[in-house]
CSV table of C-alpha atoms and ligand atoms in Angstrom, one decimal:
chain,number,residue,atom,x,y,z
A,755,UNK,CA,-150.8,193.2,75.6
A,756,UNK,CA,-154.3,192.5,74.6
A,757,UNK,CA,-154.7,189.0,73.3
A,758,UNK,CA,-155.6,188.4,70.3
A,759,UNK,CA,-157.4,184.9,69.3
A,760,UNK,CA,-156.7,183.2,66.4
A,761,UNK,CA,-160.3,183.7,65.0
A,762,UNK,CA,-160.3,187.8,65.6
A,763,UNK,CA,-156.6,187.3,63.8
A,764,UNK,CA,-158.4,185.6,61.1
A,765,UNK,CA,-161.7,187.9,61.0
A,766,UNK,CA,-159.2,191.0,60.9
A,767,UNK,CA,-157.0,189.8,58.5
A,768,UNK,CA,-159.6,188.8,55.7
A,769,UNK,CA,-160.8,192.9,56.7
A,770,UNK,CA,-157.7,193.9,56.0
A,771,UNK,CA,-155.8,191.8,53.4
A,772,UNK,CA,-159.2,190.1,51.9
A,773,UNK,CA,-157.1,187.0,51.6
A,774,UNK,CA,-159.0,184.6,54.1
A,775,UNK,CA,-162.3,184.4,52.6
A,776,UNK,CA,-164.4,182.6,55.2
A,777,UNK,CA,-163.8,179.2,53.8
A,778,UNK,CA,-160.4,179.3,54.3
A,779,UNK,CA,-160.9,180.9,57.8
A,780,UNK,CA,-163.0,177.7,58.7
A,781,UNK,CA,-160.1,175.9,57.3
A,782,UNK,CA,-157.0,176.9,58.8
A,783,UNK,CA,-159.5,176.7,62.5
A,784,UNK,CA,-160.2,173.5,61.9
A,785,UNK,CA,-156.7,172.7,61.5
A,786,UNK,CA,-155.6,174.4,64.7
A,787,UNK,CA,-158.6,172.8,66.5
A,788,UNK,CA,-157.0,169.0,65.1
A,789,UNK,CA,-153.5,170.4,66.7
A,790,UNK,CA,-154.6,171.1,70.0
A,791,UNK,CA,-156.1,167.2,70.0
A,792,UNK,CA,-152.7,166.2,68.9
A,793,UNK,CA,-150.8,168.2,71.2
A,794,UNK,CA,-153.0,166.3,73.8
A,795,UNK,CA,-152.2,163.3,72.8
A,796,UNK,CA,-148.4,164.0,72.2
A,797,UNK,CA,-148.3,165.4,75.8
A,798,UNK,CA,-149.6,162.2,77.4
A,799,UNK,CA,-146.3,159.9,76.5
A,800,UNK,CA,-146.4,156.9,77.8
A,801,UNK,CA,-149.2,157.5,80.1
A,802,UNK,CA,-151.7,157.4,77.0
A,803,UNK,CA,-150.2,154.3,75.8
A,804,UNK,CA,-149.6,155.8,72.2
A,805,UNK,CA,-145.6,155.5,72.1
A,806,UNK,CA,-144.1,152.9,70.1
A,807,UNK,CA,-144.3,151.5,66.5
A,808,UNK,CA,-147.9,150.8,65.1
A,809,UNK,CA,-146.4,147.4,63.1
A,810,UNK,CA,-146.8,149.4,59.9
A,811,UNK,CA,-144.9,150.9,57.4
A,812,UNK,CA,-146.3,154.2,55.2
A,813,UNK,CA,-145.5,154.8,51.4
A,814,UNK,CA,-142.1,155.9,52.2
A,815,UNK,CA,-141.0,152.6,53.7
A,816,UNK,CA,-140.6,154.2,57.4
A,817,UNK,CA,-141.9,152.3,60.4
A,818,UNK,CA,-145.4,154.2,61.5
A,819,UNK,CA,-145.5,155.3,64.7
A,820,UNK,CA,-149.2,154.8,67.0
A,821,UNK,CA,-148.5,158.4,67.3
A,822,UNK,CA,-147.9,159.0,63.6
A,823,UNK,CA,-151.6,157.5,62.6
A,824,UNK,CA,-153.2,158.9,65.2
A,825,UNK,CA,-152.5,162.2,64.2
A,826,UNK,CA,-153.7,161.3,60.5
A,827,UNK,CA,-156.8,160.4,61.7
A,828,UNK,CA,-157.2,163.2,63.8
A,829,UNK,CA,-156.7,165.7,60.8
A,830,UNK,CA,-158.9,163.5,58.5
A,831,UNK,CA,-161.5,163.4,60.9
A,832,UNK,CA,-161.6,167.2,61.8
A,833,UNK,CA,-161.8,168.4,58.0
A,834,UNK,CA,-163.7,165.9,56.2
A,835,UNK,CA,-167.1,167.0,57.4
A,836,UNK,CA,-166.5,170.8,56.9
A,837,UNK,CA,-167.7,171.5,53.4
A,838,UNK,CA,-164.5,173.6,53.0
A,839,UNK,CA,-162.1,170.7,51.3
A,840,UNK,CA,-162.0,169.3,47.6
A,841,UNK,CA,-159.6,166.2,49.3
A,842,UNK,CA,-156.9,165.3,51.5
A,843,UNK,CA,-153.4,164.3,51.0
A,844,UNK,CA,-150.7,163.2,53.8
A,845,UNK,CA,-147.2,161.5,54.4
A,846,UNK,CA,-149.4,158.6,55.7
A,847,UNK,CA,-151.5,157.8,53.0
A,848,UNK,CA,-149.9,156.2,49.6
A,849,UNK,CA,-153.1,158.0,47.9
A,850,UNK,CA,-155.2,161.3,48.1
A,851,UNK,CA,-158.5,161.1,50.4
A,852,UNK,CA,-161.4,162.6,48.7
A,853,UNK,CA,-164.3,163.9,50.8
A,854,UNK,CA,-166.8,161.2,51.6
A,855,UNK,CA,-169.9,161.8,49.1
A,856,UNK,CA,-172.3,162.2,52.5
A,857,UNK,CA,-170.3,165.7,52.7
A,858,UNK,CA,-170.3,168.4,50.3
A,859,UNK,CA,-167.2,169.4,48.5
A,860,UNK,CA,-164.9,172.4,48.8
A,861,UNK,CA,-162.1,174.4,46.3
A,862,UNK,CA,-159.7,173.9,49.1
A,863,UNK,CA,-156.9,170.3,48.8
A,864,UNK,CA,-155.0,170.3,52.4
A,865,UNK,CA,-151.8,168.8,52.6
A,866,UNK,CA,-150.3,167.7,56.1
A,867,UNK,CA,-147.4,165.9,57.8
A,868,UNK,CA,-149.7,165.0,60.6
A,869,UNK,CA,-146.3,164.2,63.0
A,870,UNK,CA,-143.3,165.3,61.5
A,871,UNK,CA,-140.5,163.9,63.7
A,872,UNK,CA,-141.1,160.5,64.4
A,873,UNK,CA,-137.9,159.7,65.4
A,874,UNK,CA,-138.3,161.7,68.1
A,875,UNK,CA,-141.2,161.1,69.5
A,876,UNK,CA,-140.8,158.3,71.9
A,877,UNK,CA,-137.4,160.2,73.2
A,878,UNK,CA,-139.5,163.3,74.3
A,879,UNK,CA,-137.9,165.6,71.8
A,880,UNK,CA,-140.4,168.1,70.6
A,881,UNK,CA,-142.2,167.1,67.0
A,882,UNK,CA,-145.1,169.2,64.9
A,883,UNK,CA,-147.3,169.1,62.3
A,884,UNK,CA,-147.1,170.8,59.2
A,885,UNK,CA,-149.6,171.4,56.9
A,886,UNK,CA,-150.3,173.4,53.4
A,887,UNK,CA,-153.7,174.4,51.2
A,888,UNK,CA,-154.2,174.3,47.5
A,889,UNK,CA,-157.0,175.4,45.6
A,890,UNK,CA,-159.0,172.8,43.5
A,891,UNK,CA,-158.3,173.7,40.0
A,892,UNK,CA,-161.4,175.5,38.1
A,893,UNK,CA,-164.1,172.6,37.6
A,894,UNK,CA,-162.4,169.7,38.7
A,895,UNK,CA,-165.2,166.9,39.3
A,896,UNK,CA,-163.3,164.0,41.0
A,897,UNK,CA,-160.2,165.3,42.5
A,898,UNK,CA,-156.9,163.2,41.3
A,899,UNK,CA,-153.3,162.8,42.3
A,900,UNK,CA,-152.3,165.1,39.3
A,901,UNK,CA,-154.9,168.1,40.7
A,902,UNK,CA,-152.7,168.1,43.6
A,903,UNK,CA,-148.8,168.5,41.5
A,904,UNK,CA,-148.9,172.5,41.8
A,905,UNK,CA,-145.5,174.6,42.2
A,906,UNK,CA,-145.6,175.7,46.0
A,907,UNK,CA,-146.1,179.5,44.4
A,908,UNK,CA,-149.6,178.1,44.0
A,909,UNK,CA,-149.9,177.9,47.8
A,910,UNK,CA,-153.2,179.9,49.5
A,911,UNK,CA,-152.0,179.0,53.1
A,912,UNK,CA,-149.1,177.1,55.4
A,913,UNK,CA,-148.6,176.4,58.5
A,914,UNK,CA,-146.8,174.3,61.5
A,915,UNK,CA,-147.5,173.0,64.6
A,916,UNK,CA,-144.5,172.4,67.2
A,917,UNK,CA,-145.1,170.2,70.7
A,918,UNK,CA,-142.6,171.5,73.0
A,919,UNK,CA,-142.1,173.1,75.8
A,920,UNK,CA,-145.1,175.5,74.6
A,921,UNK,CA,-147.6,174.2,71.8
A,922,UNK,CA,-146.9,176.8,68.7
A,923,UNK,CA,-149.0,177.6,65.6
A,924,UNK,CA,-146.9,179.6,62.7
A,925,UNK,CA,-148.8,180.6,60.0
A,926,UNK,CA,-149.0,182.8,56.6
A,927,UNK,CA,-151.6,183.0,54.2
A,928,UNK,CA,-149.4,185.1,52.0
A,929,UNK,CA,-149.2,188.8,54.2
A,930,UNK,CA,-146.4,187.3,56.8
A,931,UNK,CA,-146.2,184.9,58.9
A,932,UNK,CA,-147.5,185.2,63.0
A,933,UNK,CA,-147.3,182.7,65.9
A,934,UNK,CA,-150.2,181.3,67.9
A,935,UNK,CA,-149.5,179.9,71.5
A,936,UNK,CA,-151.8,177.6,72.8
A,937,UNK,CA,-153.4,178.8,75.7
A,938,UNK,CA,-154.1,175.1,77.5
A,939,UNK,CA,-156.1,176.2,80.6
A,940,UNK,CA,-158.2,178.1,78.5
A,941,UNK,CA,-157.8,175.9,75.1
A,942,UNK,CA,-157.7,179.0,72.7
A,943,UNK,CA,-154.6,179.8,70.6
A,944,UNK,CA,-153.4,183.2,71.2
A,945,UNK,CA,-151.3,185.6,69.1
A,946,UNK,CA,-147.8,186.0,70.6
A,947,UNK,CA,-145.4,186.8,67.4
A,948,UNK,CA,-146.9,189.2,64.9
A,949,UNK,CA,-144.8,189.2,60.9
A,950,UNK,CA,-142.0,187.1,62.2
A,951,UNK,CA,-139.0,188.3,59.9
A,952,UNK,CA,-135.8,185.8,59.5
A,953,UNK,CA,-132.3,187.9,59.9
A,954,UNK,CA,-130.4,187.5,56.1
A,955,UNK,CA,-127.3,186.4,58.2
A,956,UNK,CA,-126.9,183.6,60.6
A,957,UNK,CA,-124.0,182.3,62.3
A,958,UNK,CA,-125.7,179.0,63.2
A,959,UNK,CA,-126.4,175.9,60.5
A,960,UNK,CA,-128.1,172.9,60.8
A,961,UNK,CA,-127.4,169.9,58.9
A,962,UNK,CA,-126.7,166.2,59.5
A,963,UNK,CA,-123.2,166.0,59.4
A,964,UNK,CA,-122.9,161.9,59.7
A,965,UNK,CA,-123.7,162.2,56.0
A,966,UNK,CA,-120.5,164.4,55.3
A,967,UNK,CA,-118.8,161.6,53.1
A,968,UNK,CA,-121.8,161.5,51.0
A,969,UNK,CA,-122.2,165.4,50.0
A,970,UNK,CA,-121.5,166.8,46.7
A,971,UNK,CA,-118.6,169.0,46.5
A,972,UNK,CA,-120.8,172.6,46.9
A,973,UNK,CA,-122.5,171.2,50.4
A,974,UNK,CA,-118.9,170.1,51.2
A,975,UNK,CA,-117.1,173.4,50.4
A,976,UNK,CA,-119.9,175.8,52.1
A,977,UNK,CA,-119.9,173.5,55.4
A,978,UNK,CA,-116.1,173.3,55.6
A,979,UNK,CA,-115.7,177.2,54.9
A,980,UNK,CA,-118.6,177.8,58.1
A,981,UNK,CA,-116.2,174.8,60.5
A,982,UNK,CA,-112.8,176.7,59.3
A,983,UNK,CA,-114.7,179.9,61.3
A,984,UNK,CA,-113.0,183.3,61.7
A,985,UNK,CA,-109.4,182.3,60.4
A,986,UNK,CA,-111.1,180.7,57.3
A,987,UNK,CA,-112.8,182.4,54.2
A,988,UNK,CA,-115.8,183.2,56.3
A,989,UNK,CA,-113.6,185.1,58.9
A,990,UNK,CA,-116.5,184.7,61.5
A,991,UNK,CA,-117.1,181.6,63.6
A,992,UNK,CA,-120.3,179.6,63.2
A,993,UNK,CA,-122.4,177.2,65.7
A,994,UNK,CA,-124.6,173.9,64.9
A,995,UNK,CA,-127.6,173.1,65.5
A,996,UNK,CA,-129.3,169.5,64.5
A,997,UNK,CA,-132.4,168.5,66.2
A,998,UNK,CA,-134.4,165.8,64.0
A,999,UNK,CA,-137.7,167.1,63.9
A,1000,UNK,CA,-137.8,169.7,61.1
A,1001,UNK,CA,-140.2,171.7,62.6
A,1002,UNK,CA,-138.1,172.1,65.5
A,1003,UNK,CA,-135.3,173.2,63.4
A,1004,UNK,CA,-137.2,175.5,60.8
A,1005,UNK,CA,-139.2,177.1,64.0
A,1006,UNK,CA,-135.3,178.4,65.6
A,1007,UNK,CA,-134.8,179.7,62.0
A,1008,UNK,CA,-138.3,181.6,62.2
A,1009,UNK,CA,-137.3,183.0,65.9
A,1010,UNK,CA,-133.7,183.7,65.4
A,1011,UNK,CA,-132.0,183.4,61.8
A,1012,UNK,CA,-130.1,180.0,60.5
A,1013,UNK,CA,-129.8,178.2,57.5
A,1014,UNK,CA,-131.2,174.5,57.0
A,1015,UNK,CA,-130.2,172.0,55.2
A,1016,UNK,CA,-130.7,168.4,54.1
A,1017,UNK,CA,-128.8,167.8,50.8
A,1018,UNK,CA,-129.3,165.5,48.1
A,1019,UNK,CA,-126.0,163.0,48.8
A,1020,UNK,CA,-124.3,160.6,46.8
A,1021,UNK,CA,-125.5,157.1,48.3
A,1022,UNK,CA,-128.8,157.1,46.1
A,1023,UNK,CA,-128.7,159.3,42.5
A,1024,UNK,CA,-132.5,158.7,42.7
A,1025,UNK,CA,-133.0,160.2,45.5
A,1026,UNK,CA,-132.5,163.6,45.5
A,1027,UNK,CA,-132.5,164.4,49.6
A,1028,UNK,CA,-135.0,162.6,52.3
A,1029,UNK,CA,-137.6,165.4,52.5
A,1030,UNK,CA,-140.7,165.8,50.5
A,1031,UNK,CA,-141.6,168.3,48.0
A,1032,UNK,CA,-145.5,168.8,49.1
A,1033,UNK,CA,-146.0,168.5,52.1
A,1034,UNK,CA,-142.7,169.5,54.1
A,1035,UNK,CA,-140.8,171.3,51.8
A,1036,UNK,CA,-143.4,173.9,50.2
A,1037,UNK,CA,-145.7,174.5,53.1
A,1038,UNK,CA,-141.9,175.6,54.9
A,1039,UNK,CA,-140.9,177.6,51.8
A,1040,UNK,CA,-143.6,179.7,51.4
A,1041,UNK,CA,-143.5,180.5,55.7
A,1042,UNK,CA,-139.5,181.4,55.0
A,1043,UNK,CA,-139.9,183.5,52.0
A,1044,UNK,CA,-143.3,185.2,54.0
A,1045,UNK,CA,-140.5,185.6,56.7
A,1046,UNK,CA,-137.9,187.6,54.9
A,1047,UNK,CA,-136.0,184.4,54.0
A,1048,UNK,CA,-135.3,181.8,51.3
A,1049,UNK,CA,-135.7,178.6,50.1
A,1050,UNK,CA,-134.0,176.5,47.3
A,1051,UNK,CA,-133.6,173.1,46.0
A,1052,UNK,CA,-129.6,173.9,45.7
A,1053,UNK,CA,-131.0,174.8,41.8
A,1054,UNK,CA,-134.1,176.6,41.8
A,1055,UNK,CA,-136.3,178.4,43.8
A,1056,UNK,CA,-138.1,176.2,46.4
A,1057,UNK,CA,-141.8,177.5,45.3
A,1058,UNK,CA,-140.8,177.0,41.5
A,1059,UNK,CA,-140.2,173.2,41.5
A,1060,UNK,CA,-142.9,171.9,39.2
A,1061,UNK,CA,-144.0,168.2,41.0
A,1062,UNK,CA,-144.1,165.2,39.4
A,1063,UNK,CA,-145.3,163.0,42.2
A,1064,UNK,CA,-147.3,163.5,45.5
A,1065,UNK,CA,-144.9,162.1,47.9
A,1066,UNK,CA,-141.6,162.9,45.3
A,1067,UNK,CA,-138.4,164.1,47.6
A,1068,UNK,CA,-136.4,167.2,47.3
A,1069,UNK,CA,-133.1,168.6,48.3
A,1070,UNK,CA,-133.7,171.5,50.7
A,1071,UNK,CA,-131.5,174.8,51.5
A,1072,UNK,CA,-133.6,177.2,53.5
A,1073,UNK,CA,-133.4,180.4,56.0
A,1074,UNK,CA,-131.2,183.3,56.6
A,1075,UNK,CA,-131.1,185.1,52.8
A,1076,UNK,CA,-127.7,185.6,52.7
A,1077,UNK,CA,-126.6,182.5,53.4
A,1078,UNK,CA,-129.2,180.3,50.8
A,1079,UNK,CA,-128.2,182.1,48.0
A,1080,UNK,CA,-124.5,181.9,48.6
A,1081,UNK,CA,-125.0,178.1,49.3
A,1082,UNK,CA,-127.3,177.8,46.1
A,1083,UNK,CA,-124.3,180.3,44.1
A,1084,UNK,CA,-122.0,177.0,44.9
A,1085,UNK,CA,-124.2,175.0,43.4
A,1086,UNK,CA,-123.8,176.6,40.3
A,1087,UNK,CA,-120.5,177.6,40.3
B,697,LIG,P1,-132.1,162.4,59.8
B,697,LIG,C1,-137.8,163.5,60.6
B,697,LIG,O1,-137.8,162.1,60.4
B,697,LIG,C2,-137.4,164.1,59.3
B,697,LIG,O2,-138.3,163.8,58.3
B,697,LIG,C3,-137.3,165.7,59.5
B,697,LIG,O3,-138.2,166.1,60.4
B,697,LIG,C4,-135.9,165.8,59.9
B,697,LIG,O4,-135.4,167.1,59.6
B,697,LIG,C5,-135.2,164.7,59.2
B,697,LIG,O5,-136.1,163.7,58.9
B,697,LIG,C6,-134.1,164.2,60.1
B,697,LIG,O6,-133.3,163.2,59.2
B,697,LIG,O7,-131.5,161.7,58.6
B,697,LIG,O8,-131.2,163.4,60.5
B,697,LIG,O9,-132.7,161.5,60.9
């Protein structure tokens, strides 16, 4: 098969779809130039002396990783000089990061999880970044929080990285979603999956069942139907899948069909599931609804959820059609 690059991808798709005008193009490049340095970095281990905790905590209370503000200052690095951002937001930082005034601004806001996964990373379990583009709204001066609070429908791009066994690129800018493999001898990211379509069944879940005690009654009833398998309502047997890294997990959805899951439970009311809205949630949503699938809150359409807050949590339910919107039907039911 001819390979394709991700910038003749690009060029071709703003010729085709005019959806990538050439800011965006330097964008989303810039952003797959940042994760190849962090797939570098990942791949060293403990040879690059970059496992282990950094002595920090972020905004969400979790222990940073060296790894996990590395990659942050990778992605700030790579973008703030480019003339194509308005400002920066990430899991890492409690606050946005507007361009430095020595560069000029952009009507682009980038979003990331630089390294989504921590808990896996010094056990060697494949991680990714994750990462999705706003527009600056019309005349905004000094970019704020609030410019930031848009429903994921507002979404112009979104994209993941995944460092596994191969380095992996997914990405939509609303006309499918195609995977990039990186190319390490010859450092170029090369088109390997083009419109990656999710099947509307699945016979495979993935959820953290420790939490089972905690669920409300719908999670409850649509996980024990799936374990009761062919001789229960169901009448097909399922399998489980539960990696940690949520890129890891969403990415076997993308390849092969499967339905996600991390619930809102009943140990915190105020907290209504561990993932965020923003930068996690959305930037996946859009990619599984480019893919043929779907994504809800257990309520409402993933994309629709108006934020409140930059680094506010959701409950997520995405992947295989079918099997959201029967989960989502218990929820209302
Ligand atoms: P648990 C990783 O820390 C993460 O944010 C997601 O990537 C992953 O799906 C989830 O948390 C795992 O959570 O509670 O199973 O450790």
């Amino acid at each position: 098969m001819k390979r394709v690059s991700l910038t003749q991808y690009l060029v071709e798709e703003q010729r085709l779809n005019n959806s990538i005008p050439a800011e965006l193009r330097l964008l989303i490049e810039v952003v797959a130039r940042a994760c190849k340095t962090i797939s570098h970095a990942v791949g060293k281990g403990a040879l690059g002396e970059v496992l282990g905790s950094a002595g920090s905590e972020n905004i969400q209370g979790e222990v940073q990783k060296k790894l996990d503000i590395l990659s942050n200052e990778i992605l700030l690095e790579a973008n703030e000089w480019g003339g194509h951002l308005a400002a920066m937001a990430s899991e890492e930082m409690e606050t946005i990061h507007p361009i430095p005034n020595r560069y000029p601004m952009g009507e682009y806001m980038l979003l990331f999880d630089p390294l989504d996964g921590s808990s896996n990373i010094d056990v060697n379990v494949s991680i990714g970044t994750i990462f999705s583009v706003l527009k600056a709204p019309e005349g905004m001066a000094a970019p704020t929080e609030q410019d930031f609070l848009q429903p994921g429908s507002k979404q112009v791009a979104a994209g993941y990285a995944v460092y596994g066994p191969q380095t992996v690129l997914v990405l939509t800018t609303g006309n499918g979603v195609n995977c990039f493999t990186l190319d390490r001898e010859m450092g170029s990211w090369v088109l390997t999956q083009r419109n990656m379509q999710i099947p509307a069944d699945t016979k495979e879940f993935a959820i953290n069942t420790s939490n089972s005690r905690h669920w409300y009654p719908p999670v409850t009833r649509y996980v024990d139907e799936m374990l009761a398998g062919v001789t229960g309502p169901r009448q097909k047997d399922f399998n489980m899948r539960w990696i940690a890294s949520m890129v890891t997990d969403v990415h076997r959805i993308l390849c092969r069909g499967g339905i996600f899951m991390y619930p809102a439970d009943k140990r915190d009311t105020e907290k209504p599931g561990k993932l965020r809205l923003m930068y996690e949630a959305n930037p996946m949503s859009f990619i599984v609804e480019q893919a043929g699938g779907a994504s809800t809150d257990g309520k409402q359409r993933m994309l629709d959820v108006q934020p409140t807050a930059l680094h506010q949590r959701v409950a997520v339910f995405l992947g295989s059609k079918n099997e959201v919107e029967r989960v989502t039907r218990y929820h209302q039911e």
